[in-house]
Tab-separated table of C-alpha atoms in Angstrom:
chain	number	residue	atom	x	y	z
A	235	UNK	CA	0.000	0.000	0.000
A	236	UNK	CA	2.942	2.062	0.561
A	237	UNK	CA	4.309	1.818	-2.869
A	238	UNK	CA	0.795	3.040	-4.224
A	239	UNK	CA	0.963	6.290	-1.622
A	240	UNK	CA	5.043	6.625	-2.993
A	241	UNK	CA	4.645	9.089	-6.739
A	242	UNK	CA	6.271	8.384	-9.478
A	243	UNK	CA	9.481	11.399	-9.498
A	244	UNK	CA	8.510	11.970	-13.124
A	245	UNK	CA	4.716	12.672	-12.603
A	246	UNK	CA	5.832	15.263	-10.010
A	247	UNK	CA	8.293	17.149	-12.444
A	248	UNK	CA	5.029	17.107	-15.093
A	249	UNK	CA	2.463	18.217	-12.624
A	250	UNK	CA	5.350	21.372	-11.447
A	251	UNK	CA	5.734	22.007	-15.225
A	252	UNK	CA	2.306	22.029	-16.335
A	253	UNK	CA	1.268	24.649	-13.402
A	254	UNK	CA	3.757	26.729	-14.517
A	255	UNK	CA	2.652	26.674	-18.002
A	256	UNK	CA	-0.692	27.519	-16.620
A	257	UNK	CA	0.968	30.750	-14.610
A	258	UNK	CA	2.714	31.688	-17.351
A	259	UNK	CA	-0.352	31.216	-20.036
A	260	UNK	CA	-2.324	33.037	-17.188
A	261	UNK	CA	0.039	36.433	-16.745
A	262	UNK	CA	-0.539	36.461	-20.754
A	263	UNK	CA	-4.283	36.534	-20.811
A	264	UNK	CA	-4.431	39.219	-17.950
A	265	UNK	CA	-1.517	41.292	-19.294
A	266	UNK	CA	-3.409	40.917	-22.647
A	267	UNK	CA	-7.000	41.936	-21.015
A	268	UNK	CA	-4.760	45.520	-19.256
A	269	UNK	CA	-4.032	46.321	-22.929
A	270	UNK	CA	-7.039	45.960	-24.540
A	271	UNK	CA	-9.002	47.661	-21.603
A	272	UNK	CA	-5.909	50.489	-21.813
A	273	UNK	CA	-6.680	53.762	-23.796
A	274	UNK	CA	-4.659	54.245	-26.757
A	275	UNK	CA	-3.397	57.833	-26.010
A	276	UNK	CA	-1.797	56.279	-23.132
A	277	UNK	CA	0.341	54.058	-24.661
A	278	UNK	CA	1.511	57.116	-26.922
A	279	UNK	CA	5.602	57.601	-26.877
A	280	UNK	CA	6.924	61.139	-26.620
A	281	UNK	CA	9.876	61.807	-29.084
A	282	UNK	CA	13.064	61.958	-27.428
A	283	UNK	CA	14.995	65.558	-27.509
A	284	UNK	CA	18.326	64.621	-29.596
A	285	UNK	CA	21.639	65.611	-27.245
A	286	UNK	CA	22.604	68.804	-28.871
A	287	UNK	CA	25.686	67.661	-30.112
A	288	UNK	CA	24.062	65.321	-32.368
A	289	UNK	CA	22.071	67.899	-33.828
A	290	UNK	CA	25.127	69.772	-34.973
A	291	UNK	CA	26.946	67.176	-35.817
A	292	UNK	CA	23.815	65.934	-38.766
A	293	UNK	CA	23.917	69.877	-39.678
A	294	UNK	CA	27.926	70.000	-39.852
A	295	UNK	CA	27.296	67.255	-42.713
A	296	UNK	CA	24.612	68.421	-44.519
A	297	UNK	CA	26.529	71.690	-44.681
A	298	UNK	CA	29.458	69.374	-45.754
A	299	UNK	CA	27.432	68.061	-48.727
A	300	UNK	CA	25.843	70.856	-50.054
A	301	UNK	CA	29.899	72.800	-50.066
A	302	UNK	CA	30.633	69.848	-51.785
A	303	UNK	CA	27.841	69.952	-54.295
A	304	UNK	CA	27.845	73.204	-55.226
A	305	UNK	CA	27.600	74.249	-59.017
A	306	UNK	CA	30.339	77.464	-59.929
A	307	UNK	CA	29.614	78.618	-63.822
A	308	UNK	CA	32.116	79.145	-66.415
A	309	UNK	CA	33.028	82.720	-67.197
A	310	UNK	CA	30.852	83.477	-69.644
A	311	UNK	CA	31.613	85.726	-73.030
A	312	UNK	CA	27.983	86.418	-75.029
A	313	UNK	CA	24.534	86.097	-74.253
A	314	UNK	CA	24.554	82.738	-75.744
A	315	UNK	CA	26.731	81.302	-72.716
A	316	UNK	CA	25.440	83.226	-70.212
A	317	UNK	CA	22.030	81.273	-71.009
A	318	UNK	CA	23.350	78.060	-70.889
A	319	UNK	CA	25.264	78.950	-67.425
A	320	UNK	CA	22.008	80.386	-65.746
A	321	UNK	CA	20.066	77.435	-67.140
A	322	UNK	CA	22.624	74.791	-65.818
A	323	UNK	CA	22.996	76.847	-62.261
A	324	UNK	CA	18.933	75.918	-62.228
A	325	UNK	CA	19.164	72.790	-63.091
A	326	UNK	CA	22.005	71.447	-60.806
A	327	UNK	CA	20.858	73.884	-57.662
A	328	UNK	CA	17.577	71.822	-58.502
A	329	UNK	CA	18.372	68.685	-58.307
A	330	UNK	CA	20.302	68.850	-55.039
A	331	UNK	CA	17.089	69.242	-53.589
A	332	UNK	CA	15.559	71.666	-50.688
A	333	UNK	CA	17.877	71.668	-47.888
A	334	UNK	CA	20.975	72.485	-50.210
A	335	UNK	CA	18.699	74.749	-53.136
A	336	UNK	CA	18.711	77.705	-51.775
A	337	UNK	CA	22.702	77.998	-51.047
A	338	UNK	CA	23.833	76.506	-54.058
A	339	UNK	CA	21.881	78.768	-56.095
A	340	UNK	CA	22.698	81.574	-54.526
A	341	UNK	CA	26.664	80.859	-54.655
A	342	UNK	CA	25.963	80.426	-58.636
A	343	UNK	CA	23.758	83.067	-59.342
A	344	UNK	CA	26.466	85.987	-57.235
A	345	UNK	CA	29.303	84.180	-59.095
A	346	UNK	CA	27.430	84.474	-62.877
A	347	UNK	CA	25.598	87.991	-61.904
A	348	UNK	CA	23.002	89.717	-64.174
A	349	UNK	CA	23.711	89.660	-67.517
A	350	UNK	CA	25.465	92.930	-68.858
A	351	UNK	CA	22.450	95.044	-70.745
A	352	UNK	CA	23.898	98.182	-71.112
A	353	UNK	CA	26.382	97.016	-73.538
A	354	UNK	CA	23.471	96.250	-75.755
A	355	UNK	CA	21.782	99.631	-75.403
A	356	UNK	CA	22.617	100.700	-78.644
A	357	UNK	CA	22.645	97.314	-80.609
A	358	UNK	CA	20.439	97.024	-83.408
A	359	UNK	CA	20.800	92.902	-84.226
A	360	UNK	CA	18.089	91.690	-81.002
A	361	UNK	CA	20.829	91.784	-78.400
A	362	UNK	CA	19.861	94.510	-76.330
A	363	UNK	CA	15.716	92.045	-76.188
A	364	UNK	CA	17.601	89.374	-75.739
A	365	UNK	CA	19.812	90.540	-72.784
A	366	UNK	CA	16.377	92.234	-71.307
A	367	UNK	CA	14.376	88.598	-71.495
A	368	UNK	CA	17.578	86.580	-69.817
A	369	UNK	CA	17.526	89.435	-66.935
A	370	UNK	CA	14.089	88.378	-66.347
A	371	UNK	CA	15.043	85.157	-65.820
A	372	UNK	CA	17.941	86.309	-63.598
A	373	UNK	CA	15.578	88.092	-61.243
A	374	UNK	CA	13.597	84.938	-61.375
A	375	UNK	CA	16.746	83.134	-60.195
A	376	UNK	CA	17.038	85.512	-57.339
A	377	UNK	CA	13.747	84.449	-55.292
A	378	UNK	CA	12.889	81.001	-56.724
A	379	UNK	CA	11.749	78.173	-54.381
A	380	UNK	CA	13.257	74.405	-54.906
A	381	UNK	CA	10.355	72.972	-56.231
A	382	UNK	CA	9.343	75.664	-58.607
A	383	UNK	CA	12.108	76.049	-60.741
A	384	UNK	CA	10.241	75.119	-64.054
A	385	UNK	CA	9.014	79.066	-63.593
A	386	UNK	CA	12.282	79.879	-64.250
A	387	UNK	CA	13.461	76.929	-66.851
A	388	UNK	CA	10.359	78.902	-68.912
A	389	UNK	CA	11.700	82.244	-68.802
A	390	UNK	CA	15.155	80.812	-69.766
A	391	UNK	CA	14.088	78.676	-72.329
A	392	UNK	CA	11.266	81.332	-73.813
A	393	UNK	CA	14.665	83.386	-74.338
A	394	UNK	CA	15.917	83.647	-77.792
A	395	UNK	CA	19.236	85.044	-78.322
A	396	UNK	CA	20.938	86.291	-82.075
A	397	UNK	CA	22.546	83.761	-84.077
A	398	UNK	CA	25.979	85.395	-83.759
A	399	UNK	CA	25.187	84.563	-79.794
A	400	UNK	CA	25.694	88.573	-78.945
A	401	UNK	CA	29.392	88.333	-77.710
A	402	UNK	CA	30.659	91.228	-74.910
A	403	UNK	CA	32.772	93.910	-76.233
Protein backbone atom coordinates (compact mmCIF):
# COMPACT_ATOMS: atom_id res chain seq x y z
CA UNK A 1 0.00 0.00 0.00
CA UNK A 2 2.94 2.06 0.56
CA UNK A 3 4.31 1.82 -2.87
CA UNK A 4 0.79 3.04 -4.22
CA UNK A 5 0.96 6.29 -1.62
CA UNK A 6 5.04 6.63 -2.99
CA UNK A 7 4.65 9.09 -6.74
CA UNK A 8 6.27 8.38 -9.48
CA UNK A 9 9.48 11.40 -9.50
CA UNK A 10 8.51 11.97 -13.12
CA UNK A 11 4.72 12.67 -12.60
CA UNK A 12 5.83 15.26 -10.01
CA UNK A 13 8.29 17.15 -12.44
CA UNK A 14 5.03 17.11 -15.09
CA UNK A 15 2.46 18.22 -12.62
CA UNK A 16 5.35 21.37 -11.45
CA UNK A 17 5.73 22.01 -15.22
CA UNK A 18 2.31 22.03 -16.34
CA UNK A 19 1.27 24.65 -13.40
CA UNK A 20 3.76 26.73 -14.52
CA UNK A 21 2.65 26.67 -18.00
CA UNK A 22 -0.69 27.52 -16.62
CA UNK A 23 0.97 30.75 -14.61
CA UNK A 24 2.71 31.69 -17.35
CA UNK A 25 -0.35 31.22 -20.04
CA UNK A 26 -2.32 33.04 -17.19
CA UNK A 27 0.04 36.43 -16.74
CA UNK A 28 -0.54 36.46 -20.75
CA UNK A 29 -4.28 36.53 -20.81
CA UNK A 30 -4.43 39.22 -17.95
CA UNK A 31 -1.52 41.29 -19.29
CA UNK A 32 -3.41 40.92 -22.65
CA UNK A 33 -7.00 41.94 -21.01
CA UNK A 34 -4.76 45.52 -19.26
CA UNK A 35 -4.03 46.32 -22.93
CA UNK A 36 -7.04 45.96 -24.54
CA UNK A 37 -9.00 47.66 -21.60
CA UNK A 38 -5.91 50.49 -21.81
CA UNK A 39 -6.68 53.76 -23.80
CA UNK A 40 -4.66 54.24 -26.76
CA UNK A 41 -3.40 57.83 -26.01
CA UNK A 42 -1.80 56.28 -23.13
CA UNK A 43 0.34 54.06 -24.66
CA UNK A 44 1.51 57.12 -26.92
CA UNK A 45 5.60 57.60 -26.88
CA UNK A 46 6.92 61.14 -26.62
CA UNK A 47 9.88 61.81 -29.08
CA UNK A 48 13.06 61.96 -27.43
CA UNK A 49 14.99 65.56 -27.51
CA UNK A 50 18.33 64.62 -29.60
CA UNK A 51 21.64 65.61 -27.24
CA UNK A 52 22.60 68.80 -28.87
CA UNK A 53 25.69 67.66 -30.11
CA UNK A 54 24.06 65.32 -32.37
CA UNK A 55 22.07 67.90 -33.83
CA UNK A 56 25.13 69.77 -34.97
CA UNK A 57 26.95 67.18 -35.82
CA UNK A 58 23.81 65.93 -38.77
CA UNK A 59 23.92 69.88 -39.68
CA UNK A 60 27.93 70.00 -39.85
CA UNK A 61 27.30 67.25 -42.71
CA UNK A 62 24.61 68.42 -44.52
CA UNK A 63 26.53 71.69 -44.68
CA UNK A 64 29.46 69.37 -45.75
CA UNK A 65 27.43 68.06 -48.73
CA UNK A 66 25.84 70.86 -50.05
CA UNK A 67 29.90 72.80 -50.07
CA UNK A 68 30.63 69.85 -51.78
CA UNK A 69 27.84 69.95 -54.30
CA UNK A 70 27.84 73.20 -55.23
CA UNK A 71 27.60 74.25 -59.02
CA UNK A 72 30.34 77.46 -59.93
CA UNK A 73 29.61 78.62 -63.82
CA UNK A 74 32.12 79.14 -66.41
CA UNK A 75 33.03 82.72 -67.20
CA UNK A 76 30.85 83.48 -69.64
CA UNK A 77 31.61 85.73 -73.03
CA UNK A 78 27.98 86.42 -75.03
CA UNK A 79 24.53 86.10 -74.25
CA UNK A 80 24.55 82.74 -75.74
CA UNK A 81 26.73 81.30 -72.72
CA UNK A 82 25.44 83.23 -70.21
CA UNK A 83 22.03 81.27 -71.01
CA UNK A 84 23.35 78.06 -70.89
CA UNK A 85 25.26 78.95 -67.42
CA UNK A 86 22.01 80.39 -65.75
CA UNK A 87 20.07 77.43 -67.14
CA UNK A 88 22.62 74.79 -65.82
CA UNK A 89 23.00 76.85 -62.26
CA UNK A 90 18.93 75.92 -62.23
CA UNK A 91 19.16 72.79 -63.09
CA UNK A 92 22.01 71.45 -60.81
CA UNK A 93 20.86 73.88 -57.66
CA UNK A 94 17.58 71.82 -58.50
CA UNK A 95 18.37 68.68 -58.31
CA UNK A 96 20.30 68.85 -55.04
CA UNK A 97 17.09 69.24 -53.59
CA UNK A 98 15.56 71.67 -50.69
CA UNK A 99 17.88 71.67 -47.89
CA UNK A 100 20.97 72.48 -50.21
CA UNK A 101 18.70 74.75 -53.14
CA UNK A 102 18.71 77.71 -51.77
CA UNK A 103 22.70 78.00 -51.05
CA UNK A 104 23.83 76.51 -54.06
CA UNK A 105 21.88 78.77 -56.10
CA UNK A 106 22.70 81.57 -54.53
CA UNK A 107 26.66 80.86 -54.65
CA UNK A 108 25.96 80.43 -58.64
CA UNK A 109 23.76 83.07 -59.34
CA UNK A 110 26.47 85.99 -57.24
CA UNK A 111 29.30 84.18 -59.10
CA UNK A 112 27.43 84.47 -62.88
CA UNK A 113 25.60 87.99 -61.90
CA UNK A 114 23.00 89.72 -64.17
CA UNK A 115 23.71 89.66 -67.52
CA UNK A 116 25.46 92.93 -68.86
CA UNK A 117 22.45 95.04 -70.75
CA UNK A 118 23.90 98.18 -71.11
CA UNK A 119 26.38 97.02 -73.54
CA UNK A 120 23.47 96.25 -75.76
CA UNK A 121 21.78 99.63 -75.40
CA UNK A 122 22.62 100.70 -78.64
CA UNK A 123 22.65 97.31 -80.61
CA UNK A 124 20.44 97.02 -83.41
CA UNK A 125 20.80 92.90 -84.23
CA UNK A 126 18.09 91.69 -81.00
CA UNK A 127 20.83 91.78 -78.40
CA UNK A 128 19.86 94.51 -76.33
CA UNK A 129 15.72 92.05 -76.19
CA UNK A 130 17.60 89.37 -75.74
CA UNK A 131 19.81 90.54 -72.78
CA UNK A 132 16.38 92.23 -71.31
CA UNK A 133 14.38 88.60 -71.50
CA UNK A 134 17.58 86.58 -69.82
CA UNK A 135 17.53 89.44 -66.93
CA UNK A 136 14.09 88.38 -66.35
CA UNK A 137 15.04 85.16 -65.82
CA UNK A 138 17.94 86.31 -63.60
CA UNK A 139 15.58 88.09 -61.24
CA UNK A 140 13.60 84.94 -61.38
CA UNK A 141 16.75 83.13 -60.20
CA UNK A 142 17.04 85.51 -57.34
CA UNK A 143 13.75 84.45 -55.29
CA UNK A 144 12.89 81.00 -56.72
CA UNK A 145 11.75 78.17 -54.38
CA UNK A 146 13.26 74.41 -54.91
CA UNK A 147 10.35 72.97 -56.23
CA UNK A 148 9.34 75.66 -58.61
CA UNK A 149 12.11 76.05 -60.74
CA UNK A 150 10.24 75.12 -64.05
CA UNK A 151 9.01 79.07 -63.59
CA UNK A 152 12.28 79.88 -64.25
CA UNK A 153 13.46 76.93 -66.85
CA UNK A 154 10.36 78.90 -68.91
CA UNK A 155 11.70 82.24 -68.80
CA UNK A 156 15.15 80.81 -69.77
CA UNK A 157 14.09 78.68 -72.33
CA UNK A 158 11.27 81.33 -73.81
CA UNK A 159 14.66 83.39 -74.34
CA UNK A 160 15.92 83.65 -77.79
CA UNK A 161 19.24 85.04 -78.32
CA UNK A 162 20.94 86.29 -82.08
CA UNK A 163 22.55 83.76 -84.08
CA UNK A 164 25.98 85.40 -83.76
CA UNK A 165 25.19 84.56 -79.79
CA UNK A 166 25.69 88.57 -78.95
CA UNK A 167 29.39 88.33 -77.71
CA UNK A 168 30.66 91.23 -74.91
CA UNK A 169 32.77 93.91 -76.23
Amino acid sequence: AQASLAQDPRSVATKSAGKASAIRMMRFVLLALALASTPVSSLKVDPVSAPHALVGASSNHEATLCNTAKHMPKKVDSLAEYKDEASTCLTWCGALGGKCFNGCLSDCIGYLKAPPCAGFVLDQNGCHDACTKLNDGFTCLQSVKAGATETCHLKLGQTTVPAKGCPYR
